Amino acid sequence: SGVMLFMVGMSKKMLLANPMGNLCTLMMADSGTLSAWVGAVAFSLQLYFDFSGYSDMARGLGRMLGFEFLPNFDYPYISRSVTEFWRRWHISLSTWFKEYVYIPLGGNRKGVARQILNIAIVWALTGFWHGASWNFLLWGVYYAVLLIFEKTFWLKLLQKLPRFVGHIYTVFVFVMGW
């Protein structure tokens, strides 16, 4: 089963991520609007299949050596909100920030204002975790703003709308965010 999981991961990397990366590079070289959108979607898919593939390869190697690691991705692009997406994407990192930063800061137990501050702190740190530069800090702020917007207003409305609306919203948000 470890060899099979490793091969699934390698297939994601070689057969899906690499061609998406090539398509992204090709489309981003063009100056057209449609090319930019196709390139952005291709980049989003490349990022997922690359990272998910490497995670599966690591889990497969671990299994071959007698270790069992939890999945790191749970079909994130089927999410219907940013909140759901981050529960499904890079689960190990999200769990670490939740358990070691968000909850010790008080999580959502100290009122809405403190919850908003805690979300902002966690996502600023998540941005810096990805790289110590302004673009990563802004990336973290982007998701902090979206998560705060969802927690305070949008999720309640989103649950009343047809499912496809949430899915389109989430995919759009992440294609723009990557």
PDB file of C-alpha atoms in Angstrom:
ATOM      1  CA  SER A   1       0.000   0.000   0.000  1.00  0.00           C
ATOM      2  CA  GLY A   2       2.965   2.323   0.602  1.00  0.00           C
ATOM      3  CA  VAL A   3       4.300   1.734  -2.898  1.00  0.00           C
ATOM      4  CA  MET A   4       0.830   2.339  -4.340  1.00  0.00           C
ATOM      5  CA  LEU A   5       0.420   5.605  -2.408  1.00  0.00           C
ATOM      6  CA  PHE A   6       3.896   6.706  -3.509  1.00  0.00           C
ATOM      7  CA  MET A   7       3.019   5.939  -7.137  1.00  0.00           C
ATOM      8  CA  VAL A   8      -0.250   7.887  -6.878  1.00  0.00           C
ATOM      9  CA  GLY A   9       1.723  10.867  -5.578  1.00  0.00           C
ATOM     10  CA  MET A  10       4.349  10.575  -8.288  1.00  0.00           C
ATOM     11  CA  SER A  11       1.599  10.348 -10.906  1.00  0.00           C
ATOM     12  CA  LYS A  12      -0.003  13.534  -9.579  1.00  0.00           C
ATOM     13  CA  LYS A  13       3.375  15.243  -9.856  1.00  0.00           C
ATOM     14  CA  MET A  14       4.506  13.904 -13.227  1.00  0.00           C
ATOM     15  CA  LEU A  15       1.223  13.501 -15.117  1.00  0.00           C
ATOM     16  CA  LEU A  16      -0.794  16.403 -13.737  1.00  0.00           C
ATOM     17  CA  ALA A  17       1.332  19.045 -11.976  1.00  0.00           C
ATOM     18  CA  ASN A  18       4.131  19.238 -14.538  1.00  0.00           C
ATOM     19  CA  PRO A  19       1.814  19.662 -17.578  1.00  0.00           C
ATOM     20  CA  MET A  20      -0.225  22.273 -15.646  1.00  0.00           C
ATOM     21  CA  GLY A  21       3.018  24.122 -14.893  1.00  0.00           C
ATOM     22  CA  ASN A  22       3.949  24.067 -18.577  1.00  0.00           C
ATOM     23  CA  LEU A  23       0.506  25.331 -19.540  1.00  0.00           C
ATOM     24  CA  CYS A  24       0.742  28.078 -16.924  1.00  0.00           C
ATOM     25  CA  THR A  25       4.117  29.225 -18.240  1.00  0.00           C
ATOM     26  CA  LEU A  26       2.841  29.198 -21.806  1.00  0.00           C
ATOM     27  CA  MET A  27      -0.341  31.125 -20.979  1.00  0.00           C
ATOM     28  CA  MET A  28       1.384  33.714 -18.789  1.00  0.00           C
ATOM     29  CA  ALA A  29       3.752  34.533 -21.675  1.00  0.00           C
ATOM     30  CA  ASP A  30       0.716  35.712 -23.672  1.00  0.00           C
ATOM     31  CA  SER A  31      -0.801  39.118 -22.886  1.00  0.00           C
ATOM     32  CA  GLY A  32      -4.451  38.232 -23.472  1.00  0.00           C
ATOM     33  CA  THR A  33      -7.123  38.188 -20.786  1.00  0.00           C
ATOM     34  CA  LEU A  34      -8.255  34.641 -21.579  1.00  0.00           C
ATOM     35  CA  SER A  35      -4.641  33.448 -21.499  1.00  0.00           C
ATOM     36  CA  ALA A  36      -4.152  35.065 -18.082  1.00  0.00           C
ATOM     37  CA  TRP A  37      -7.232  33.290 -16.692  1.00  0.00           C
ATOM     38  CA  VAL A  38      -6.240  29.933 -18.174  1.00  0.00           C
ATOM     39  CA  GLY A  39      -2.738  30.451 -16.791  1.00  0.00           C
ATOM     40  CA  ALA A  40      -4.072  31.312 -13.330  1.00  0.00           C
ATOM     41  CA  VAL A  41      -6.299  28.218 -13.251  1.00  0.00           C
ATOM     42  CA  ALA A  42      -3.416  26.074 -14.520  1.00  0.00           C
ATOM     43  CA  PHE A  43      -1.190  27.481 -11.759  1.00  0.00           C
ATOM     44  CA  SER A  44      -3.855  26.671  -9.157  1.00  0.00           C
ATOM     45  CA  LEU A  45      -4.028  23.082 -10.389  1.00  0.00           C
ATOM     46  CA  GLN A  46      -0.251  22.796 -10.625  1.00  0.00           C
ATOM     47  CA  LEU A  47       0.124  23.987  -7.037  1.00  0.00           C
ATOM     48  CA  TYR A  48      -2.428  21.471  -5.764  1.00  0.00           C
ATOM     49  CA  PHE A  49      -1.179  18.444  -7.716  1.00  0.00           C
ATOM     50  CA  ASP A  50       2.454  19.288  -6.973  1.00  0.00           C
ATOM     51  CA  PHE A  51       1.975  19.682  -3.239  1.00  0.00           C
ATOM     52  CA  SER A  52      -0.593  16.903  -2.910  1.00  0.00           C
ATOM     53  CA  GLY A  53       1.630  14.601  -4.966  1.00  0.00           C
ATOM     54  CA  TYR A  54       4.677  15.272  -2.793  1.00  0.00           C
ATOM     55  CA  SER A  55       2.577  14.729   0.330  1.00  0.00           C
ATOM     56  CA  ASP A  56       1.317  11.392  -0.993  1.00  0.00           C
ATOM     57  CA  MET A  57       4.873  10.355  -1.895  1.00  0.00           C
ATOM     58  CA  ALA A  58       6.048  11.197   1.638  1.00  0.00           C
ATOM     59  CA  ARG A  59       3.126   9.290   3.159  1.00  0.00           C
ATOM     60  CA  GLY A  60       3.863   6.327   0.866  1.00  0.00           C
ATOM     61  CA  LEU A  61       7.540   6.279   1.872  1.00  0.00           C
ATOM     62  CA  GLY A  62       6.534   6.529   5.512  1.00  0.00           C
ATOM     63  CA  ARG A  63       4.104   3.634   5.117  1.00  0.00           C
ATOM     64  CA  MET A  64       6.842   1.537   3.478  1.00  0.00           C
ATOM     65  CA  LEU A  65       8.954   2.179   6.582  1.00  0.00           C
ATOM     66  CA  GLY A  66       6.135   1.357   8.993  1.00  0.00           C
ATOM     67  CA  PHE A  67       4.862   4.866   9.754  1.00  0.00           C
ATOM     68  CA  GLU A  68       1.338   6.087   9.108  1.00  0.00           C
ATOM     69  CA  PHE A  69       0.891   9.795   8.407  1.00  0.00           C
ATOM     70  CA  LEU A  70      -2.447  11.549   8.078  1.00  0.00           C
ATOM     71  CA  PRO A  71      -3.508  12.870   4.664  1.00  0.00           C
ATOM     72  CA  ASN A  72      -2.507  16.479   4.098  1.00  0.00           C
ATOM     73  CA  PHE A  73      -5.202  17.296   1.526  1.00  0.00           C
ATOM     74  CA  ASP A  74      -8.895  16.442   1.418  1.00  0.00           C
ATOM     75  CA  TYR A  75     -10.113  17.577  -2.020  1.00  0.00           C
ATOM     76  CA  PRO A  76      -9.839  21.298  -1.209  1.00  0.00           C
ATOM     77  CA  TYR A  77     -11.129  22.535  -4.562  1.00  0.00           C
ATOM     78  CA  ILE A  78     -14.591  21.106  -3.844  1.00  0.00           C
ATOM     79  CA  SER A  79     -14.945  23.530  -0.919  1.00  0.00           C
ATOM     80  CA  ARG A  80     -17.811  25.989  -0.745  1.00  0.00           C
ATOM     81  CA  SER A  81     -16.093  28.574   1.467  1.00  0.00           C
ATOM     82  CA  VAL A  82     -12.634  29.828   2.328  1.00  0.00           C
ATOM     83  CA  THR A  83     -13.112  28.424   5.825  1.00  0.00           C
ATOM     84  CA  GLU A  84     -13.823  24.959   4.436  1.00  0.00           C
ATOM     85  CA  PHE A  85     -10.942  25.236   1.974  1.00  0.00           C
ATOM     86  CA  TRP A  86      -8.415  25.809   4.758  1.00  0.00           C
ATOM     87  CA  ARG A  87      -9.759  22.772   6.615  1.00  0.00           C
ATOM     88  CA  ARG A  88      -8.995  20.704   3.510  1.00  0.00           C
ATOM     89  CA  TRP A  89      -5.719  22.279   2.247  1.00  0.00           C
ATOM     90  CA  HIS A  90      -2.335  21.602   3.895  1.00  0.00           C
ATOM     91  CA  ILE A  91      -4.081  20.096   6.902  1.00  0.00           C
ATOM     92  CA  SER A  92      -0.888  19.610   8.911  1.00  0.00           C
ATOM     93  CA  LEU A  93       0.052  23.311   8.741  1.00  0.00           C
ATOM     94  CA  SER A  94      -3.488  24.518   9.434  1.00  0.00           C
ATOM     95  CA  THR A  95      -3.760  22.157  12.399  1.00  0.00           C
ATOM     96  CA  TRP A  96      -0.421  23.332  13.786  1.00  0.00           C
ATOM     97  CA  PHE A  97      -1.397  27.013  13.599  1.00  0.00           C
ATOM     98  CA  LYS A  98      -4.794  26.246  15.130  1.00  0.00           C
ATOM     99  CA  GLU A  99      -3.386  24.221  18.033  1.00  0.00           C
ATOM    100  CA  TYR A 100      -0.242  26.228  18.774  1.00  0.00           C
ATOM    101  CA  VAL A 101      -1.230  29.811  17.918  1.00  0.00           C
ATOM    102  CA  TYR A 102      -4.982  30.351  17.494  1.00  0.00           C
ATOM    103  CA  ILE A 103      -6.218  28.370  20.512  1.00  0.00           C
ATOM    104  CA  PRO A 104      -3.495  29.646  22.905  1.00  0.00           C
ATOM    105  CA  LEU A 105      -4.415  33.208  21.876  1.00  0.00           C
ATOM    106  CA  GLY A 106      -7.976  32.440  22.987  1.00  0.00           C
ATOM    107  CA  GLY A 107      -9.431  31.256  19.690  1.00  0.00           C
ATOM    108  CA  ASN A 108     -13.072  32.280  19.476  1.00  0.00           C
ATOM    109  CA  ARG A 109     -13.705  32.027  23.227  1.00  0.00           C
ATOM    110  CA  LYS A 110     -13.012  35.672  24.129  1.00  0.00           C
ATOM    111  CA  GLY A 111     -15.548  37.486  21.981  1.00  0.00           C
ATOM    112  CA  VAL A 112     -15.811  38.499  18.354  1.00  0.00           C
ATOM    113  CA  ALA A 113     -13.234  41.305  18.503  1.00  0.00           C
ATOM    114  CA  ARG A 114     -10.609  38.979  19.980  1.00  0.00           C
ATOM    115  CA  GLN A 115     -11.476  36.253  17.458  1.00  0.00           C
ATOM    116  CA  ILE A 116     -10.901  38.726  14.617  1.00  0.00           C
ATOM    117  CA  LEU A 117      -7.554  39.759  16.107  1.00  0.00           C
ATOM    118  CA  ASN A 118      -6.557  36.103  16.545  1.00  0.00           C
ATOM    119  CA  ILE A 119      -7.421  35.300  12.937  1.00  0.00           C
ATOM    120  CA  ALA A 120      -5.380  38.299  11.774  1.00  0.00           C
ATOM    121  CA  ILE A 121      -2.368  37.223  13.873  1.00  0.00           C
ATOM    122  CA  VAL A 122      -2.531  33.612  12.691  1.00  0.00           C
ATOM    123  CA  TRP A 123      -2.743  34.589   9.034  1.00  0.00           C
ATOM    124  CA  ALA A 124       0.023  37.172   9.275  1.00  0.00           C
ATOM    125  CA  LEU A 125       2.205  34.432  10.779  1.00  0.00           C
ATOM    126  CA  THR A 126       1.067  31.971   8.120  1.00  0.00           C
ATOM    127  CA  GLY A 127       2.141  34.464   5.468  1.00  0.00           C
ATOM    128  CA  PHE A 128       5.557  34.847   7.105  1.00  0.00           C
ATOM    129  CA  TRP A 129       5.842  31.069   7.407  1.00  0.00           C
ATOM    130  CA  HIS A 130       5.625  30.873   3.619  1.00  0.00           C
ATOM    131  CA  GLY A 131       8.293  33.553   3.187  1.00  0.00           C
ATOM    132  CA  ALA A 132       9.601  36.655   4.913  1.00  0.00           C
ATOM    133  CA  SER A 133       8.565  39.211   2.314  1.00  0.00           C
ATOM    134  CA  TRP A 134       5.730  41.654   1.793  1.00  0.00           C
ATOM    135  CA  ASN A 135       3.950  39.559  -0.834  1.00  0.00           C
ATOM    136  CA  PHE A 136       3.571  36.678   1.640  1.00  0.00           C
ATOM    137  CA  LEU A 137       2.391  39.020   4.405  1.00  0.00           C
ATOM    138  CA  LEU A 138      -0.180  40.463   1.986  1.00  0.00           C
ATOM    139  CA  TRP A 139      -1.181  36.907   1.029  1.00  0.00           C
ATOM    140  CA  GLY A 140      -1.829  36.188   4.720  1.00  0.00           C
ATOM    141  CA  VAL A 141      -3.772  39.435   5.138  1.00  0.00           C
ATOM    142  CA  TYR A 142      -5.853  38.571   2.045  1.00  0.00           C
ATOM    143  CA  TYR A 143      -6.979  35.316   3.642  1.00  0.00           C
ATOM    144  CA  ALA A 144      -7.428  36.888   7.072  1.00  0.00           C
ATOM    145  CA  VAL A 145      -9.812  39.454   5.579  1.00  0.00           C
ATOM    146  CA  LEU A 146     -11.748  36.748   3.715  1.00  0.00           C
ATOM    147  CA  LEU A 147     -11.995  34.505   6.784  1.00  0.00           C
ATOM    148  CA  ILE A 148     -13.106  37.392   8.991  1.00  0.00           C
ATOM    149  CA  PHE A 149     -15.690  38.409   6.373  1.00  0.00           C
ATOM    150  CA  GLU A 150     -16.969  34.823   6.288  1.00  0.00           C
ATOM    151  CA  LYS A 151     -17.077  34.404  10.064  1.00  0.00           C
ATOM    152  CA  THR A 152     -18.888  37.690  10.678  1.00  0.00           C
ATOM    153  CA  PHE A 153     -21.299  37.778   7.760  1.00  0.00           C
ATOM    154  CA  TRP A 154     -20.853  35.788   4.564  1.00  0.00           C
ATOM    155  CA  LEU A 155     -21.037  32.150   5.807  1.00  0.00           C
ATOM    156  CA  LYS A 156     -24.595  32.538   7.087  1.00  0.00           C
ATOM    157  CA  LEU A 157     -25.732  33.936   3.751  1.00  0.00           C
ATOM    158  CA  LEU A 158     -23.639  31.477   1.746  1.00  0.00           C
ATOM    159  CA  GLN A 159     -25.362  28.528   3.439  1.00  0.00           C
ATOM    160  CA  LYS A 160     -28.738  29.794   2.211  1.00  0.00           C
ATOM    161  CA  LEU A 161     -27.590  30.095  -1.404  1.00  0.00           C
ATOM    162  CA  PRO A 162     -27.356  27.179  -3.865  1.00  0.00           C
ATOM    163  CA  ARG A 163     -24.234  25.052  -3.355  1.00  0.00           C
ATOM    164  CA  PHE A 164     -22.702  25.992  -6.717  1.00  0.00           C
ATOM    165  CA  VAL A 165     -22.561  29.676  -5.672  1.00  0.00           C
ATOM    166  CA  GLY A 166     -20.261  28.848  -2.763  1.00  0.00           C
ATOM    167  CA  HIS A 167     -18.130  26.646  -4.949  1.00  0.00           C
ATOM    168  CA  ILE A 168     -17.715  29.314  -7.657  1.00  0.00           C
ATOM    169  CA  TYR A 169     -16.948  31.953  -5.021  1.00  0.00           C
ATOM    170  CA  THR A 170     -14.299  29.756  -3.390  1.00  0.00           C
ATOM    171  CA  VAL A 171     -12.596  28.744  -6.624  1.00  0.00           C
ATOM    172  CA  PHE A 172     -12.506  32.381  -7.754  1.00  0.00           C
ATOM    173  CA  VAL A 173     -11.039  33.520  -4.422  1.00  0.00           C
ATOM    174  CA  PHE A 174      -8.271  30.938  -4.570  1.00  0.00           C
ATOM    175  CA  VAL A 175      -7.387  31.410  -8.222  1.00  0.00           C
ATOM    176  CA  MET A 176      -6.991  35.124  -7.429  1.00  0.00           C
ATOM    177  CA  GLY A 177      -5.091  34.386  -4.209  1.00  0.00           C
ATOM    178  CA  TRP A 178      -2.497  32.107  -5.736  1.00  0.00           C
TER     179      TRP A 178
END
